[in-house]
PDB file of C-alpha atoms in Angstrom:
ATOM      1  CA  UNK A   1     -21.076   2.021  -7.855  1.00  0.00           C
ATOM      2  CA  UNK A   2     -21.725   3.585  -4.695  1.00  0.00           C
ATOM      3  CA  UNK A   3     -24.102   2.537  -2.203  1.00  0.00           C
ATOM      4  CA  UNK A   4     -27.838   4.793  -1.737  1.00  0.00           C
ATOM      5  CA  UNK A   5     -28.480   6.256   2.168  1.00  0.00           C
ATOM      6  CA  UNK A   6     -28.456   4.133   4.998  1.00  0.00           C
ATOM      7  CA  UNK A   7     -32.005   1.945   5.396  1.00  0.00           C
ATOM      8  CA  UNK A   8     -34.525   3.881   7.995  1.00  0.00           C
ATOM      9  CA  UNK A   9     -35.633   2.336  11.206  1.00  0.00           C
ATOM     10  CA  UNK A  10     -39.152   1.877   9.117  1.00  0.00           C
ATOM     11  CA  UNK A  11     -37.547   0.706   6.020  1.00  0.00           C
ATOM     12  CA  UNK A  12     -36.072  -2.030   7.926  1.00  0.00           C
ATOM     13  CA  UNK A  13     -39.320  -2.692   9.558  1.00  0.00           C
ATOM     14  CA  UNK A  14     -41.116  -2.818   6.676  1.00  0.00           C
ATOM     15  CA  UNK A  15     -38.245  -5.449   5.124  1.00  0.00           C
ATOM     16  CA  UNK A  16     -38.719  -7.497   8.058  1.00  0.00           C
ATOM     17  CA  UNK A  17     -43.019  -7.861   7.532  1.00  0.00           C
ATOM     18  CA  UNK A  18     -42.730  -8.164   3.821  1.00  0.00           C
ATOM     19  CA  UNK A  19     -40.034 -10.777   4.360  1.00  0.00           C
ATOM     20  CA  UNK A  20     -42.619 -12.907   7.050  1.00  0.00           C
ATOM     21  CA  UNK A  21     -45.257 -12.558   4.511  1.00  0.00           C
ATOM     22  CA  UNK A  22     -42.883 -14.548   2.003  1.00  0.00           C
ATOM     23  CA  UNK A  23     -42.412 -12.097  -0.634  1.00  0.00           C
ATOM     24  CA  UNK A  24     -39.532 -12.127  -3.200  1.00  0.00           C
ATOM     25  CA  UNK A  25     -36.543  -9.729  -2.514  1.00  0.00           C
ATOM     26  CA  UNK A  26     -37.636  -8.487  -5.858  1.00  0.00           C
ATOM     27  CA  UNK A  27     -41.240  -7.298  -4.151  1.00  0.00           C
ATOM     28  CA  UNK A  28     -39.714  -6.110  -1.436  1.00  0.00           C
ATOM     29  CA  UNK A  29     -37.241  -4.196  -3.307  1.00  0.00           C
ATOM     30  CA  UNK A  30     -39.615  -2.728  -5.549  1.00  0.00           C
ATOM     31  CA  UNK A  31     -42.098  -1.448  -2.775  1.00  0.00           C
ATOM     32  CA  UNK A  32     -39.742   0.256  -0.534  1.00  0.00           C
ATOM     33  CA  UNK A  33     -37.954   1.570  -4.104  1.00  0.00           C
ATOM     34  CA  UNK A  34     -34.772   0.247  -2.744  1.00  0.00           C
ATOM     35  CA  UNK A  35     -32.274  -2.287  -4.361  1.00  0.00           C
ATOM     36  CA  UNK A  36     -32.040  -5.694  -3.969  1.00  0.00           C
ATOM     37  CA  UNK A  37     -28.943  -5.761  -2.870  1.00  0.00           C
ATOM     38  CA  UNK A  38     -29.756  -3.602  -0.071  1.00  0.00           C
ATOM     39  CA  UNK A  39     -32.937  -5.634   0.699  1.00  0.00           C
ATOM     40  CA  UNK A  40     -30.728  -8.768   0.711  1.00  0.00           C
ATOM     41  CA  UNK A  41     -27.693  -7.449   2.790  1.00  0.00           C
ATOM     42  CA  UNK A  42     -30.334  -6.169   5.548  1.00  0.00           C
ATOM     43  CA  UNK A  43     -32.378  -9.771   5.854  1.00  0.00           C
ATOM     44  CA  UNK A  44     -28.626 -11.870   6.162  1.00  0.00           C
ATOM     45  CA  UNK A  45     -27.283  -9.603   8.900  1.00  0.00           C
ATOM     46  CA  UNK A  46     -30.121  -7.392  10.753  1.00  0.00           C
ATOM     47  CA  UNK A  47     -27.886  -6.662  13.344  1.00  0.00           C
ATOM     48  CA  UNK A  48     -25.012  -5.040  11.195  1.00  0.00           C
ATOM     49  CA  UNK A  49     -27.314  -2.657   9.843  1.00  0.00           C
ATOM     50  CA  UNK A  50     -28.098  -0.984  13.234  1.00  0.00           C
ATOM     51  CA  UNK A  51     -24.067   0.509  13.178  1.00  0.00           C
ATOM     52  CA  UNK A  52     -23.131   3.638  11.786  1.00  0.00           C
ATOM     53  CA  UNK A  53     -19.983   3.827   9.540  1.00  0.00           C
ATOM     54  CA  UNK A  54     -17.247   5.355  11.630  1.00  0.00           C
ATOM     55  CA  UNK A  55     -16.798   8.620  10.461  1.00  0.00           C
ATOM     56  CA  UNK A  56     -12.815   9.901   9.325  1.00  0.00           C
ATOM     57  CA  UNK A  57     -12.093  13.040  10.185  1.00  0.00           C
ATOM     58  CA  UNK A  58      -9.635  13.979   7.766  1.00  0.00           C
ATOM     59  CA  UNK A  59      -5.714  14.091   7.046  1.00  0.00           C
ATOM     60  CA  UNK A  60      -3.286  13.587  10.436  1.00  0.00           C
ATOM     61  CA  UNK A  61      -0.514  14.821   8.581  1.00  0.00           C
ATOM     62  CA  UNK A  62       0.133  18.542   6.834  1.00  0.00           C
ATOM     63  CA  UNK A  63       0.548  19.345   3.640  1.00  0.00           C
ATOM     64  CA  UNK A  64       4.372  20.599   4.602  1.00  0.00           C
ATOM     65  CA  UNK A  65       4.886  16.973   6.202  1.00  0.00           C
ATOM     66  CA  UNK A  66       3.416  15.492   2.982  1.00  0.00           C
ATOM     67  CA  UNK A  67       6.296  16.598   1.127  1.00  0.00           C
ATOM     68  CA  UNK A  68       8.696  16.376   3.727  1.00  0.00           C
ATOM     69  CA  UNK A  69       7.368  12.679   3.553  1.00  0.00           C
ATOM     70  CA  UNK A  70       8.135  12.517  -0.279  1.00  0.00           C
ATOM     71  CA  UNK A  71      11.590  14.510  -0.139  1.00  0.00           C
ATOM     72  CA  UNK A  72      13.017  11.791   2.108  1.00  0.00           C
ATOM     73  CA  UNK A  73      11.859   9.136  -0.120  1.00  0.00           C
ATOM     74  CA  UNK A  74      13.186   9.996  -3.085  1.00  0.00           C
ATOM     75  CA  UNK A  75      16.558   9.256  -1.500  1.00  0.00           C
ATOM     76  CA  UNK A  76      15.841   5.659  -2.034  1.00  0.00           C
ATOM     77  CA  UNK A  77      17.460   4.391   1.316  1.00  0.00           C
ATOM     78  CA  UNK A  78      14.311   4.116   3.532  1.00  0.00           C
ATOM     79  CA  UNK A  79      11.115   1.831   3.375  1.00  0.00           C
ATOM     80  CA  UNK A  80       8.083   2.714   4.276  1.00  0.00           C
ATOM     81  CA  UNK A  81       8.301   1.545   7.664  1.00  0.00           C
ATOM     82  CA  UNK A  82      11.664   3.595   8.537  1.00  0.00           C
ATOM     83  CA  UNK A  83       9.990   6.891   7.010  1.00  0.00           C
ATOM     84  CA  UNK A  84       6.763   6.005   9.204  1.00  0.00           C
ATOM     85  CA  UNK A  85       9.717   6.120  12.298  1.00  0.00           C
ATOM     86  CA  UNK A  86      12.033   8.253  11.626  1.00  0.00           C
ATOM     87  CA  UNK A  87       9.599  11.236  10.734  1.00  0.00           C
ATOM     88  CA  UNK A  88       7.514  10.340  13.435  1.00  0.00           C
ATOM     89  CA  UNK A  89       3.757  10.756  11.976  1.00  0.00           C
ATOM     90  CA  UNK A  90       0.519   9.890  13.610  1.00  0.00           C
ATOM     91  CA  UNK A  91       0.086   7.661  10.772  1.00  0.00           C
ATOM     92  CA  UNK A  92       0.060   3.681  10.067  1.00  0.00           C
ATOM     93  CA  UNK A  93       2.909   2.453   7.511  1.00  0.00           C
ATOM     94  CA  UNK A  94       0.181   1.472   5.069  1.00  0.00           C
ATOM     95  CA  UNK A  95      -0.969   5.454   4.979  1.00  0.00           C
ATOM     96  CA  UNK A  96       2.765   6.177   4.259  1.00  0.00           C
ATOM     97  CA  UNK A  97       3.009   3.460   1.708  1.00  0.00           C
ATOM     98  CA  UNK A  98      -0.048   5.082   0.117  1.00  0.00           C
ATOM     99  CA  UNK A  99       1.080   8.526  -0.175  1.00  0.00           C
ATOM    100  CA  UNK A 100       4.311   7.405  -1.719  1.00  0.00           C
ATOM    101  CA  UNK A 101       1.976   5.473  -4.898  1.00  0.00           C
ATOM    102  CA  UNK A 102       0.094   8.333  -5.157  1.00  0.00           C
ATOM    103  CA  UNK A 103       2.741  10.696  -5.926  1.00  0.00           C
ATOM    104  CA  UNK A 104       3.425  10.728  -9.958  1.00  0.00           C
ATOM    105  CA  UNK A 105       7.263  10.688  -9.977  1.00  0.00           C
ATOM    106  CA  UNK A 106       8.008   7.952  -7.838  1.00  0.00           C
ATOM    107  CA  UNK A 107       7.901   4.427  -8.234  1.00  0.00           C
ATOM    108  CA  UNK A 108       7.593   1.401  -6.340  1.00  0.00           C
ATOM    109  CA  UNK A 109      11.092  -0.475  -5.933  1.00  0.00           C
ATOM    110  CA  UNK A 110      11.590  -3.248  -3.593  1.00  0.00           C
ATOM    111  CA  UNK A 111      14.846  -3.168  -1.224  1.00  0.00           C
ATOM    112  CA  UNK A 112      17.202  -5.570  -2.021  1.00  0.00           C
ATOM    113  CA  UNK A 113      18.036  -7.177   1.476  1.00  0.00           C
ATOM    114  CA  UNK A 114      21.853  -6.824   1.377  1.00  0.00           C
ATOM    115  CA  UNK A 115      24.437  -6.526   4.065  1.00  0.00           C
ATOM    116  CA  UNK A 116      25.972  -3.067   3.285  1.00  0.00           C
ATOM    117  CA  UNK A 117      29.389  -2.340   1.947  1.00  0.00           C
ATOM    118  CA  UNK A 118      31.688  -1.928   4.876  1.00  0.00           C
ATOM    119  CA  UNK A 119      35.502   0.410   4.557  1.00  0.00           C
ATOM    120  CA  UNK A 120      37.564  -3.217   4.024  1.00  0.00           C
ATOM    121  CA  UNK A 121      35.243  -4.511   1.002  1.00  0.00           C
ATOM    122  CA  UNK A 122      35.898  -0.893  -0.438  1.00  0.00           C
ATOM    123  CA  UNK A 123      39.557  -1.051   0.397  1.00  0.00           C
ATOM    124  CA  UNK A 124      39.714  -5.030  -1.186  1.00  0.00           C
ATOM    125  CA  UNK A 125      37.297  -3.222  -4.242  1.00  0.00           C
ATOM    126  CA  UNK A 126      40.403  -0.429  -4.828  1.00  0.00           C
ATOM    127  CA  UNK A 127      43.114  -2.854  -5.046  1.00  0.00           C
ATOM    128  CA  UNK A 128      41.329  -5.248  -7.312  1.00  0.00           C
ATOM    129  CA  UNK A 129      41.117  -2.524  -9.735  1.00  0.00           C
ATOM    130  CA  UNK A 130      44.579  -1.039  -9.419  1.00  0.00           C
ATOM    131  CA  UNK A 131      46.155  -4.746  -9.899  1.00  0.00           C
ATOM    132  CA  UNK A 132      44.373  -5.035 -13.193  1.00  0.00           C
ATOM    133  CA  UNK A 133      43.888  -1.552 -14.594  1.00  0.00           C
ATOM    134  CA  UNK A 134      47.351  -1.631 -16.468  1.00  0.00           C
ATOM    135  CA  UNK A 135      46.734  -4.715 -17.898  1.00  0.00           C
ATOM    136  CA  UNK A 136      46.206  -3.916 -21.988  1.00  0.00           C
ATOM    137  CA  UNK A 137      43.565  -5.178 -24.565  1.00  0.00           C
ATOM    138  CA  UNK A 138      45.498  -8.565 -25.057  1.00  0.00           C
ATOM    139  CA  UNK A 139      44.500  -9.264 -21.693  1.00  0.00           C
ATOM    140  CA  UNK A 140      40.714  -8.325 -21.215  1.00  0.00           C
ATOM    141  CA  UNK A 141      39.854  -9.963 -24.494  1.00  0.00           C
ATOM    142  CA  UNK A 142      40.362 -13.060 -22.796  1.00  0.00           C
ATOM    143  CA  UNK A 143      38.379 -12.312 -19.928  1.00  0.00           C
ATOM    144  CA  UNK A 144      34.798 -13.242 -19.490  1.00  0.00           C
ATOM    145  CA  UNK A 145      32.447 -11.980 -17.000  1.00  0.00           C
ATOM    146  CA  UNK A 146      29.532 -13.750 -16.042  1.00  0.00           C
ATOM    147  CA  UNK A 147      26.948 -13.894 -12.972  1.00  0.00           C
ATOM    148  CA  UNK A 148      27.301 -17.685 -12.378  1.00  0.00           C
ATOM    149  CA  UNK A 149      29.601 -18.613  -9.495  1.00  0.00           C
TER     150      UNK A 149
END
């Protein structure tokens, strides 16, 4: 539920006598016509009340950079972080992150930390296969794989 406008310098005022004449927050509230939470949030923390909310001036980022944003994550190699870099946006990684869960077709997938595949494990890969791939159905029906070591 969203919150009513800011208290007025007289508002708070009046909070403050009402509250040194020891009436309920539920007096209070009802003579100003304000809420008791509001009533109660002013009387623990005067002080916080005095600041205005800072005030957010909109998107950094373009529409075009948006989706230049998504098209480079649907690639699945990059997290958040390297898109945040390697496109180079005014924005923080948790903006980026964001973005990327608000957009319908992609989902969240976390990256397997995994030293990549270098040429010699693909090489040692290919010659696995061609020492076994003429080996006939007597053979693989005695074979079991399994992800234990």
């Amino acid at each position: 539920m969203p919150r009513g406008p800011p208290l007025t310098d007289n508002e708070k005022g009046q909070i403050l006598a009402l509250h040194h004449q020891l009436l309920s927050l539920r007096d209070i509230a009802q003579t100003l016509e304000r809420s008791v939470g509001a009533v109660q949030r002013f009387l623990k923390n005067p002080n916080r009340h005095s600041r205005r909310r800072a005030h957010v001036t909109g998107q950094k980022i373009t529409v075009g950079q948006e989706k230049a944003l998504i098209r480079k994550a649907c690639s699945g190699e990059y997290s958040a972080r390297d898109l945040k870099n390697k496109m180079d946006f005014p924005i923080a990684v948790r903006r980026v992150q964001q973005i990327l869960s608000s957009t319908p077709h992609l989902k969240y997938k976390k990256m397997v930390n995994a030293p990549m595949m270098t040429v010699r494990h693909r090489e040692n890969r290919l010659k696995w296969v061609r020492r076994f791939i003429g080996k006939g159905d007597i053979f693989w029906n005695k074979v079991i794989f399994s992800d234990e070591k």
